[in-house]
Short mmCIF file of N, CA and C in Angstrom, two decimals:
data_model
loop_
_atom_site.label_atom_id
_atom_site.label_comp_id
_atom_site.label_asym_id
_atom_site.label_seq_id
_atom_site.Cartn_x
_atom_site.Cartn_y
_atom_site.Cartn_z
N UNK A 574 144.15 178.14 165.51
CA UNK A 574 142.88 177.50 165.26
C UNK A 574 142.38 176.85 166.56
N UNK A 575 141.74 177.26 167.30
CA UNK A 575 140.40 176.58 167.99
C UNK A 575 139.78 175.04 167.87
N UNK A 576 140.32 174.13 168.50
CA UNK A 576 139.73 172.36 168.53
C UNK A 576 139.35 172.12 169.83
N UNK A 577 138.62 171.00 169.97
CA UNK A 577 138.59 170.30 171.16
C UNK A 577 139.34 169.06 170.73
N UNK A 578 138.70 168.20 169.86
CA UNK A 578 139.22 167.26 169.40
C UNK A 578 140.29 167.21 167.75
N UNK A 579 141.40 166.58 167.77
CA UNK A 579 141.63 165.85 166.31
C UNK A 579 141.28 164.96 165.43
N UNK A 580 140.55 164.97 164.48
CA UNK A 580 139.87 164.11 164.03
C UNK A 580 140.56 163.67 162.55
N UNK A 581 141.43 162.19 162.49
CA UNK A 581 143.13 161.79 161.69
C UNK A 581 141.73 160.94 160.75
N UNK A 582 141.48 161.31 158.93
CA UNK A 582 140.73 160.85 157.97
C UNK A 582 142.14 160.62 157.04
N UNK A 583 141.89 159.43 156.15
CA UNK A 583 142.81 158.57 155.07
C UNK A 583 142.55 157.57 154.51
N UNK A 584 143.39 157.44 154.07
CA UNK A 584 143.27 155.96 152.82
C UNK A 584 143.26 154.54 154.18
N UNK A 585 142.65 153.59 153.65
CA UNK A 585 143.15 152.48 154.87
C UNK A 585 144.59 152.58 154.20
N UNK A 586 145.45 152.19 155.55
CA UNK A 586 147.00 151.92 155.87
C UNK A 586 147.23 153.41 155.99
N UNK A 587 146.73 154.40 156.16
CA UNK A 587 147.29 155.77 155.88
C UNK A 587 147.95 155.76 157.27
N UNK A 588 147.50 154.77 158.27
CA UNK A 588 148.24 154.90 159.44
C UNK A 588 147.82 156.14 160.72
N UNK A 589 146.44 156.07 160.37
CA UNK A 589 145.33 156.67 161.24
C UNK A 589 145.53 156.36 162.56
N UNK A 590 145.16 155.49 162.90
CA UNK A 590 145.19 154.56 164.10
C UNK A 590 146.47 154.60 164.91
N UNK A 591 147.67 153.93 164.59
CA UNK A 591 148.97 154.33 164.94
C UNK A 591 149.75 155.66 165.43
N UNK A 592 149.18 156.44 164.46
CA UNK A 592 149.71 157.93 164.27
C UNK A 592 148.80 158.55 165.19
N UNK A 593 147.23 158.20 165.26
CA UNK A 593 146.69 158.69 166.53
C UNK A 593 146.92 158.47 167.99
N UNK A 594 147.27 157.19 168.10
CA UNK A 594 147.96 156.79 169.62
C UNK A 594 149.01 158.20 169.81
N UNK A 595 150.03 158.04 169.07
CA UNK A 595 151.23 158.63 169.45
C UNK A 595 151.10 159.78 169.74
N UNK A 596 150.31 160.61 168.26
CA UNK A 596 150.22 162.47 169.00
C UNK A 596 149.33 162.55 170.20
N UNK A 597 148.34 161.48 170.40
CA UNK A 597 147.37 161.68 171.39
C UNK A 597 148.62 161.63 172.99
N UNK A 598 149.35 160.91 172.34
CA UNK A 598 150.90 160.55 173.58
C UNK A 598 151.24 162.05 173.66
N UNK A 599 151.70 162.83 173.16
CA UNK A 599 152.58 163.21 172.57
C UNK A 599 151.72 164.77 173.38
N UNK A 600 150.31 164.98 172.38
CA UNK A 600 149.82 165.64 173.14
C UNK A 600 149.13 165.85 174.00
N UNK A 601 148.92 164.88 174.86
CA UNK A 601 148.54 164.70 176.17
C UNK A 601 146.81 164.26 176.12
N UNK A 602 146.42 164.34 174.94
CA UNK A 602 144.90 163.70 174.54
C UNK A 602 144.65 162.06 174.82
N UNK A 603 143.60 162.32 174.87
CA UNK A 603 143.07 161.05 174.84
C UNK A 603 142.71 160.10 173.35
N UNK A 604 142.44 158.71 172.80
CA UNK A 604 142.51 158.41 171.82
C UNK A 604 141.19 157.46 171.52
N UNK A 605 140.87 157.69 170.72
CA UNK A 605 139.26 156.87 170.03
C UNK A 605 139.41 156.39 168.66
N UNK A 606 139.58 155.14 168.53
CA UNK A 606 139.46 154.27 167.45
C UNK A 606 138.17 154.04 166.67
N UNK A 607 137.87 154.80 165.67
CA UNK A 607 136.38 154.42 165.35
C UNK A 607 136.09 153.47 165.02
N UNK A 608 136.98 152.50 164.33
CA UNK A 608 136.60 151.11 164.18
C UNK A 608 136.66 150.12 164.90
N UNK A 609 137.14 150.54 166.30
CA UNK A 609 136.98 149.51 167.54
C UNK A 609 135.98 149.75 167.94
N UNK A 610 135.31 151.48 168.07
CA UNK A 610 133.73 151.52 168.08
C UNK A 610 133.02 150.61 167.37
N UNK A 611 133.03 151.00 166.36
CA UNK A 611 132.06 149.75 165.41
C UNK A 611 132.09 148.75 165.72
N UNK A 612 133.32 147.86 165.57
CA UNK A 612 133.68 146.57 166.25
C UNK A 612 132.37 146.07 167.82
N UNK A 613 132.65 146.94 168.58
CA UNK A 613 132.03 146.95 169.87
C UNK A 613 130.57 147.10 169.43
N UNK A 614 130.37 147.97 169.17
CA UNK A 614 128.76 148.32 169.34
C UNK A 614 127.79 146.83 168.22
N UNK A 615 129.00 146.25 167.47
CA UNK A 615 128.15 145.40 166.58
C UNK A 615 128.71 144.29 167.29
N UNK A 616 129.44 143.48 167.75
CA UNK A 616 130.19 142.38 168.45
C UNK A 616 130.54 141.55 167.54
N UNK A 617 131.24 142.16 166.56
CA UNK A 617 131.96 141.64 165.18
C UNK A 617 132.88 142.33 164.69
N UNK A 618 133.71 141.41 164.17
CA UNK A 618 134.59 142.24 163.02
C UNK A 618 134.44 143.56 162.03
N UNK A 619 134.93 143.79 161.92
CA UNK A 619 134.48 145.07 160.40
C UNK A 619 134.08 144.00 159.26
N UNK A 620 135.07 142.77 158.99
CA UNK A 620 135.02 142.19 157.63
C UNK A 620 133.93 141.40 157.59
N UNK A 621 133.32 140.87 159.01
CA UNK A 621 132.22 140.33 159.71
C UNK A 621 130.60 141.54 159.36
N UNK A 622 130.97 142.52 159.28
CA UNK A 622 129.72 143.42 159.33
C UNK A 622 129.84 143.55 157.92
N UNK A 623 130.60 143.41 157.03
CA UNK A 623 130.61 144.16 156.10
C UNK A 623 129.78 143.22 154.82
N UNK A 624 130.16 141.92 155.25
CA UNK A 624 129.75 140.30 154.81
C UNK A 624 128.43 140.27 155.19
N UNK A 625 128.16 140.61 156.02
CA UNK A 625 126.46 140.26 156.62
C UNK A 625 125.48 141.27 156.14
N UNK A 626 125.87 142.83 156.34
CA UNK A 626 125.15 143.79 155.89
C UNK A 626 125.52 144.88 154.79
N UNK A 627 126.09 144.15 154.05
CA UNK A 627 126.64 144.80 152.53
C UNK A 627 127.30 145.93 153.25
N UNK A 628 127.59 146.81 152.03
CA UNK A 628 128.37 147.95 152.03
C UNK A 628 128.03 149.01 152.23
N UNK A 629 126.06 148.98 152.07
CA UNK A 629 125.58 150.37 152.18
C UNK A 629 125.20 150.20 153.64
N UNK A 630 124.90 148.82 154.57
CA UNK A 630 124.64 148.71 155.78
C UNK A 630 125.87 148.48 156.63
N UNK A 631 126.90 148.47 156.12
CA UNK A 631 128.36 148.99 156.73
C UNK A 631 128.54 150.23 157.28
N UNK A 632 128.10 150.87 156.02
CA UNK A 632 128.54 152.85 156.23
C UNK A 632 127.35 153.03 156.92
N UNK A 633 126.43 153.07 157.21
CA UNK A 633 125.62 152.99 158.16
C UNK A 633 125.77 152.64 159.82
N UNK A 634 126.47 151.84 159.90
CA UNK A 634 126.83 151.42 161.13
C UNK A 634 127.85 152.36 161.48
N UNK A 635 129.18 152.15 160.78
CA UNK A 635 129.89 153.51 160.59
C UNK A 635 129.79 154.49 160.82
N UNK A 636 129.02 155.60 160.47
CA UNK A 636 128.28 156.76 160.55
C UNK A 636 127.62 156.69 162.18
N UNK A 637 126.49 155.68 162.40
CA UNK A 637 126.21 155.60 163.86
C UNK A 637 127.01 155.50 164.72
N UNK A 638 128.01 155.06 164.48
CA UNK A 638 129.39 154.93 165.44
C UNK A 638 129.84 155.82 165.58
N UNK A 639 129.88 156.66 164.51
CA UNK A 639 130.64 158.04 164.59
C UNK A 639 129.40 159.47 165.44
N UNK A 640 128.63 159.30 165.25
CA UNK A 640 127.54 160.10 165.68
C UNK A 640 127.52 159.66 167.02
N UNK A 641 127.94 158.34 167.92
CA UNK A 641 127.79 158.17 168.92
C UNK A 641 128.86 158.56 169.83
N UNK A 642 130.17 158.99 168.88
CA UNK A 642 131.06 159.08 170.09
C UNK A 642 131.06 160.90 170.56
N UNK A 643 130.97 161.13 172.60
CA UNK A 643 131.00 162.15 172.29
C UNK A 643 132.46 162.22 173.37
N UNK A 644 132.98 163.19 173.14
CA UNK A 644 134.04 163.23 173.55
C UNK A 644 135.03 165.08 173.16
N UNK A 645 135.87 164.87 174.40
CA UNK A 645 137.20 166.19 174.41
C UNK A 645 137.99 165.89 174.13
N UNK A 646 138.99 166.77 173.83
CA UNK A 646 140.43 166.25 174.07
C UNK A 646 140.71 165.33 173.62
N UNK A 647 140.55 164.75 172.35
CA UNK A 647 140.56 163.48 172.15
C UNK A 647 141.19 163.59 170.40
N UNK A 648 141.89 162.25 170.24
CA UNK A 648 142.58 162.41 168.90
C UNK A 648 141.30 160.98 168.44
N UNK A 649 141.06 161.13 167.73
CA UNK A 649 140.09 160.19 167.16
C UNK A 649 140.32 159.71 165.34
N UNK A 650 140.61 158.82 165.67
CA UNK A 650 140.76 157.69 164.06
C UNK A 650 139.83 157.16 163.39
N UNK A 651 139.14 157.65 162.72
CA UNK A 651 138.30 157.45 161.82
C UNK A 651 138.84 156.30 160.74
N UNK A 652 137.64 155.25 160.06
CA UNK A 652 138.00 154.06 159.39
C UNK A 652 138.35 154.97 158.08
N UNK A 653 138.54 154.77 157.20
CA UNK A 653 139.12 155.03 156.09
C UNK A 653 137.35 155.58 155.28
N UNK A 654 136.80 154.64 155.74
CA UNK A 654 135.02 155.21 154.68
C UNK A 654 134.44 155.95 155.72
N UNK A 655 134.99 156.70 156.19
CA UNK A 655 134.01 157.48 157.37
C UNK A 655 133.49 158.48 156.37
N UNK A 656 134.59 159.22 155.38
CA UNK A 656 134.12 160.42 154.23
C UNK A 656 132.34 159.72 153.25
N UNK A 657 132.25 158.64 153.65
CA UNK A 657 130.68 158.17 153.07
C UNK A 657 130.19 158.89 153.50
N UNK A 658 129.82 159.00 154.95
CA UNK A 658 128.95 159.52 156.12
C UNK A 658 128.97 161.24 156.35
N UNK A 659 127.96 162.02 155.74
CA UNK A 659 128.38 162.95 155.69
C UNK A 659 127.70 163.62 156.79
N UNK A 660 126.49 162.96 157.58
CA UNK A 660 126.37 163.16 158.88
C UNK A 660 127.40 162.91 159.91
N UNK A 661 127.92 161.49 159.72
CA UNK A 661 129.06 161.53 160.66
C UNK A 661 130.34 162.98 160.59
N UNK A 662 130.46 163.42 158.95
CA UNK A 662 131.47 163.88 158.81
C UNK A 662 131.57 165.69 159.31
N UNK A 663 130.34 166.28 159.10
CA UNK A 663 129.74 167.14 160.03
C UNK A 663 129.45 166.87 161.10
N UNK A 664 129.38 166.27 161.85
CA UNK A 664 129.65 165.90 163.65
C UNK A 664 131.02 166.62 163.67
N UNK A 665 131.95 165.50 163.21
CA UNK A 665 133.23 165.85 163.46
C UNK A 665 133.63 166.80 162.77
N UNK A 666 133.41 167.32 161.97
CA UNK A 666 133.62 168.79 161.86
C UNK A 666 133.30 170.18 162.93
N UNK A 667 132.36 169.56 163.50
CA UNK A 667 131.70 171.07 164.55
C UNK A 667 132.77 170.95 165.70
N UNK A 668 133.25 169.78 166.03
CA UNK A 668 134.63 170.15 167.18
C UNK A 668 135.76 169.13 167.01
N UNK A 669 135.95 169.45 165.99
CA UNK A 669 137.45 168.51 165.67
C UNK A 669 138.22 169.36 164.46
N UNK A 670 139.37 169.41 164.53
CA UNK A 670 140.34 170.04 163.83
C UNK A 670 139.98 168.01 162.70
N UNK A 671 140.03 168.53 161.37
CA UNK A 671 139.99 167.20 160.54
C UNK A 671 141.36 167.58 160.27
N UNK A 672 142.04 166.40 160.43
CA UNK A 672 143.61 166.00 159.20
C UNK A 672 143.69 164.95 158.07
N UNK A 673 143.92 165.48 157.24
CA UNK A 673 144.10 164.22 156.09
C UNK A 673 145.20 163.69 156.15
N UNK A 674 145.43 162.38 156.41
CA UNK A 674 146.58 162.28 156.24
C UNK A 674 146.50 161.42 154.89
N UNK A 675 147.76 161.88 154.00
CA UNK A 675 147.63 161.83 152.52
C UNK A 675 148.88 160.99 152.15
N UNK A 676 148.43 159.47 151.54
CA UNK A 676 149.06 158.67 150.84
C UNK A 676 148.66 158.74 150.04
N UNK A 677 149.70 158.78 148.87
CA UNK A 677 150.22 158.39 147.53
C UNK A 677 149.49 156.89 147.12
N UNK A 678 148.87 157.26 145.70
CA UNK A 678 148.12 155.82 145.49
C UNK A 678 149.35 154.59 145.27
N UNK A 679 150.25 154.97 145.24
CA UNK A 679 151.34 153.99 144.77
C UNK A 679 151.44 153.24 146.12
N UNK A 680 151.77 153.94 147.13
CA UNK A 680 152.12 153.42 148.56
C UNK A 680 150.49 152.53 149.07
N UNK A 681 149.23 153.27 148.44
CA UNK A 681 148.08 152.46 149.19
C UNK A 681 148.54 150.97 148.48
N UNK A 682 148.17 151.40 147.54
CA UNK A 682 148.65 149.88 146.55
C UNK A 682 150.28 149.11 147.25
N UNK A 683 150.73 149.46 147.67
CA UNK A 683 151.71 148.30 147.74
C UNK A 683 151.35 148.08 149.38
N UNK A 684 150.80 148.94 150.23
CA UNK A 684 150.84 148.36 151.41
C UNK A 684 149.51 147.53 152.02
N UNK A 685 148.54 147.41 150.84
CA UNK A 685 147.13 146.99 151.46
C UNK A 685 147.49 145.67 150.24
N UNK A 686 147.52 144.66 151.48
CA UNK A 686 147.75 143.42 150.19
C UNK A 686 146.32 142.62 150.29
N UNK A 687 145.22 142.99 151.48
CA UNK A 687 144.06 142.39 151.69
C UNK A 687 142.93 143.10 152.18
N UNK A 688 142.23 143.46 151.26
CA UNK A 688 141.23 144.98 151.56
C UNK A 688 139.86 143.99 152.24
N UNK A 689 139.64 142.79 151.86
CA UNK A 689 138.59 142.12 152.43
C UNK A 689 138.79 141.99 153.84
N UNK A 690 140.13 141.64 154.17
CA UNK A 690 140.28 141.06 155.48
C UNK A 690 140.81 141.98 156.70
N UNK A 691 140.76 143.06 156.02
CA UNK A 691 140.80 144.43 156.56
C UNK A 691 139.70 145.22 156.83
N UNK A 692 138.51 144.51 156.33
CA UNK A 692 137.74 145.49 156.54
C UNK A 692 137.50 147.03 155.35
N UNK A 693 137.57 146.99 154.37
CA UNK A 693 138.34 147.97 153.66
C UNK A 693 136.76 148.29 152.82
N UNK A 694 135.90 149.11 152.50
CA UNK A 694 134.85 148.97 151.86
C UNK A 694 135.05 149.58 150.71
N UNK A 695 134.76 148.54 149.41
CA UNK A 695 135.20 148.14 148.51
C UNK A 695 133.64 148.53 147.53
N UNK A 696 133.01 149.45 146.68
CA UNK A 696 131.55 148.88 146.54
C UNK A 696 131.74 147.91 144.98
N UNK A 697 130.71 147.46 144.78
CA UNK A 697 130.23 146.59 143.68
C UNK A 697 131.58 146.78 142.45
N UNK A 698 131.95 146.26 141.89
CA UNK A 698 133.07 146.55 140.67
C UNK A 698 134.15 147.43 141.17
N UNK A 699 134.47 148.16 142.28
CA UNK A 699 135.12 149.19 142.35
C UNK A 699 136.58 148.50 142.60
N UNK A 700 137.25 149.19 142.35
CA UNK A 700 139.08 149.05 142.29
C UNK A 700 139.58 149.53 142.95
N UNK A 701 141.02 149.70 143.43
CA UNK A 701 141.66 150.21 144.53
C UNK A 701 141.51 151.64 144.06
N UNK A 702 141.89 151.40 142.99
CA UNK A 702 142.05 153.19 142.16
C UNK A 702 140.94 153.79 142.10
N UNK A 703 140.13 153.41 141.67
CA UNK A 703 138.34 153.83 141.93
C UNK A 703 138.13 153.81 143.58
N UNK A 704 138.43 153.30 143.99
CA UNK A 704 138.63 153.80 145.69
C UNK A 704 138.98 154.91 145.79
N UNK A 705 140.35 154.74 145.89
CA UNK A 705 141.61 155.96 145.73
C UNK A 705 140.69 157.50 145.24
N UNK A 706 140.92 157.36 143.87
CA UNK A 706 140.20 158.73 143.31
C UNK A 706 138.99 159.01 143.84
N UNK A 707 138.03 158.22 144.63
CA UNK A 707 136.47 158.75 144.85
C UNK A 707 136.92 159.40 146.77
N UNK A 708 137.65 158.58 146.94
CA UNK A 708 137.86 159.28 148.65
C UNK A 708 138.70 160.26 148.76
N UNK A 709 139.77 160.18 147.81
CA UNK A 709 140.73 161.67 147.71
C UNK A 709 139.95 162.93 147.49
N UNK A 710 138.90 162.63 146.43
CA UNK A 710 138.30 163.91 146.67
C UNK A 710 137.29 164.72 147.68
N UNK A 711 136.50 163.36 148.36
CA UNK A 711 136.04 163.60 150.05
C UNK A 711 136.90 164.01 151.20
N UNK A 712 138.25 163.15 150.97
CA UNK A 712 139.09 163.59 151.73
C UNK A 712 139.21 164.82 151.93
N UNK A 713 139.97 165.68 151.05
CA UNK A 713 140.31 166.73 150.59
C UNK A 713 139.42 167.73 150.97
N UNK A 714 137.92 167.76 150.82
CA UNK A 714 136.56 168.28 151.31
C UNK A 714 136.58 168.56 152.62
N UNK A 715 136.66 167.42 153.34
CA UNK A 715 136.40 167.56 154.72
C UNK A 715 137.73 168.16 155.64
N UNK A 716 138.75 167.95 155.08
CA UNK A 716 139.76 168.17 155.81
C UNK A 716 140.14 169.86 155.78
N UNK A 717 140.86 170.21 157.31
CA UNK A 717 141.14 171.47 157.27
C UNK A 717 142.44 171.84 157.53
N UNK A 718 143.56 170.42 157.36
CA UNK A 718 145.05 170.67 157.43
C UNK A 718 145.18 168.98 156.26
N UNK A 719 146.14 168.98 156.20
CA UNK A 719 146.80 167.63 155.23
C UNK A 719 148.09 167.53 155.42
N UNK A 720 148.92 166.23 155.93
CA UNK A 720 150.11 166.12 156.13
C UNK A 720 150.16 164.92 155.15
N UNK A 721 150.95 165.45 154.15
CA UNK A 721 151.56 164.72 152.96
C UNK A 721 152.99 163.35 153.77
N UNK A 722 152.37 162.55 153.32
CA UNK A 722 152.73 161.01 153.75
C UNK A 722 154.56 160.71 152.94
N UNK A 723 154.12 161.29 151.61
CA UNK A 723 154.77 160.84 151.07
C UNK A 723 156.88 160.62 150.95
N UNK A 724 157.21 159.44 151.12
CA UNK A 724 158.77 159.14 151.86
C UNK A 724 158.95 159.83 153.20
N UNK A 725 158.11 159.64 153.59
CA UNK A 725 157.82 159.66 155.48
C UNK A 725 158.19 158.39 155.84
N UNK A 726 158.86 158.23 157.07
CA UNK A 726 158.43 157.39 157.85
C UNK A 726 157.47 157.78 158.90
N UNK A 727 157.09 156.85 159.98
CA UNK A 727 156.04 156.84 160.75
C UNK A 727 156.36 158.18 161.65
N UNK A 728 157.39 158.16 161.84
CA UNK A 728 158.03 158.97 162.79
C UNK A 728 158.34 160.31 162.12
N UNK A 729 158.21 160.29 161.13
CA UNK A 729 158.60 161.54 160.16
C UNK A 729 156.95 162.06 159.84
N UNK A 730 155.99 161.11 159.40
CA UNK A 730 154.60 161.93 159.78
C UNK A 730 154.16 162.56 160.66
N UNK A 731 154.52 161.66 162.11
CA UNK A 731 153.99 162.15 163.57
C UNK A 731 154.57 163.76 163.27
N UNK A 732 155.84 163.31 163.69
CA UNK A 732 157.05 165.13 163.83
C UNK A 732 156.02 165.82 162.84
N UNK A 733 155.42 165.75 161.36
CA UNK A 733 155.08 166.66 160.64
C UNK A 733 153.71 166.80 160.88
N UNK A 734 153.06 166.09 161.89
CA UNK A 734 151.38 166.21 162.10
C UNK A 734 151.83 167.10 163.55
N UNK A 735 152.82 167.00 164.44
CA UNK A 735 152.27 167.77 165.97
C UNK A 735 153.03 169.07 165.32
N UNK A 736 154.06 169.53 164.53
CA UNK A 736 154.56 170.57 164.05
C UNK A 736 153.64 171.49 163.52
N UNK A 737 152.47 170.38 162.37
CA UNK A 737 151.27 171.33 161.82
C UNK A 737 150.37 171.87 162.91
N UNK A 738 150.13 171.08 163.83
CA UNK A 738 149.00 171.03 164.74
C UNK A 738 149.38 172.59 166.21
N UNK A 739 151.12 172.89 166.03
CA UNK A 739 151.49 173.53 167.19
C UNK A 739 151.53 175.04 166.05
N UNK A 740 151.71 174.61 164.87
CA UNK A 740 151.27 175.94 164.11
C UNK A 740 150.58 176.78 163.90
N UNK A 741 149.17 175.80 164.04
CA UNK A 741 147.85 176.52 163.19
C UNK A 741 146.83 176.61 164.78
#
């Protein structure tokens, strides 16, 4: 398969961010945090933007963040609601290999003990599980490989994300 870039989509805690440093190590890429984009381009927090301009002017910012980065070679970490943005999500589709990386709702639930203070976009009434089920199925959409999380360690995802990645 043909990439310029990797583009790592998940649950928050799916361990996007982390797991992107390393293969970007690993494979000699460069690395882009989309939510340090955001962060930057707004000169606030995520939990800071998210408080000030609701949830639908979150994914908005989001999306612009993502539409702004242009870049090669690059492993890039997308926030967990990037699958809102379906402009953003076609960007990164036209030169990025997408990976899902896929946690188990059991594991989101025990490892996200503070979705506010994370930054985590949450809409009106919605639940972790109503999270869960509405992004698994965006996930799943956009993505064109999936490395199953599940009784991984960190180090046991990486090995199974550059193994998929030297495959396909």
């Amino acid at each position: 398969m043909e990439f310029n870039n990797i583009t790592l989509i998940g649950m928050p805690t799916s361990g996007k961010s982390t797991i992107g440093v390393i293969v970007a190590k690993i494979l000699g890429m460069d690395f882009v945090d989309a939510d340090i984009v955001i962060q930057n381009r707004e000169g606030k927090k995520l939990s800071k933007i998210i408080e000030e301009k609701g949830i639908d002017g979150f994914v908005k910012c989001e999306g612009d963040a993502i539409l702004s980065i242009e870049v090669n070679n690059t492993v890039i970490a997308t926030g967990g609601s990037a699958v809102y943005s379906a402009n953003a999500m076609e960007k990164l589709a036209k030169n990025s290999l997408i990976v899902y990386l896929k946690l188990e709702k059991e594991e989101l639930f025990r490892r996200l003990k503070n979705a506010k203070e994370r930054g985590v976009v949450l809409h009106e009434g919605e639940t972790l599980e109503d999270m869960y089920n509405t992004r698994a199925k965006l996930y799943e959409k956009y993505a064109n490989l999936t490395v199953e999380e599940k009784d991984c360690t960190l180090e046991e995802t990486v090995a199974k994300l550059v193994d998929l990645l030297k495959n396909n």
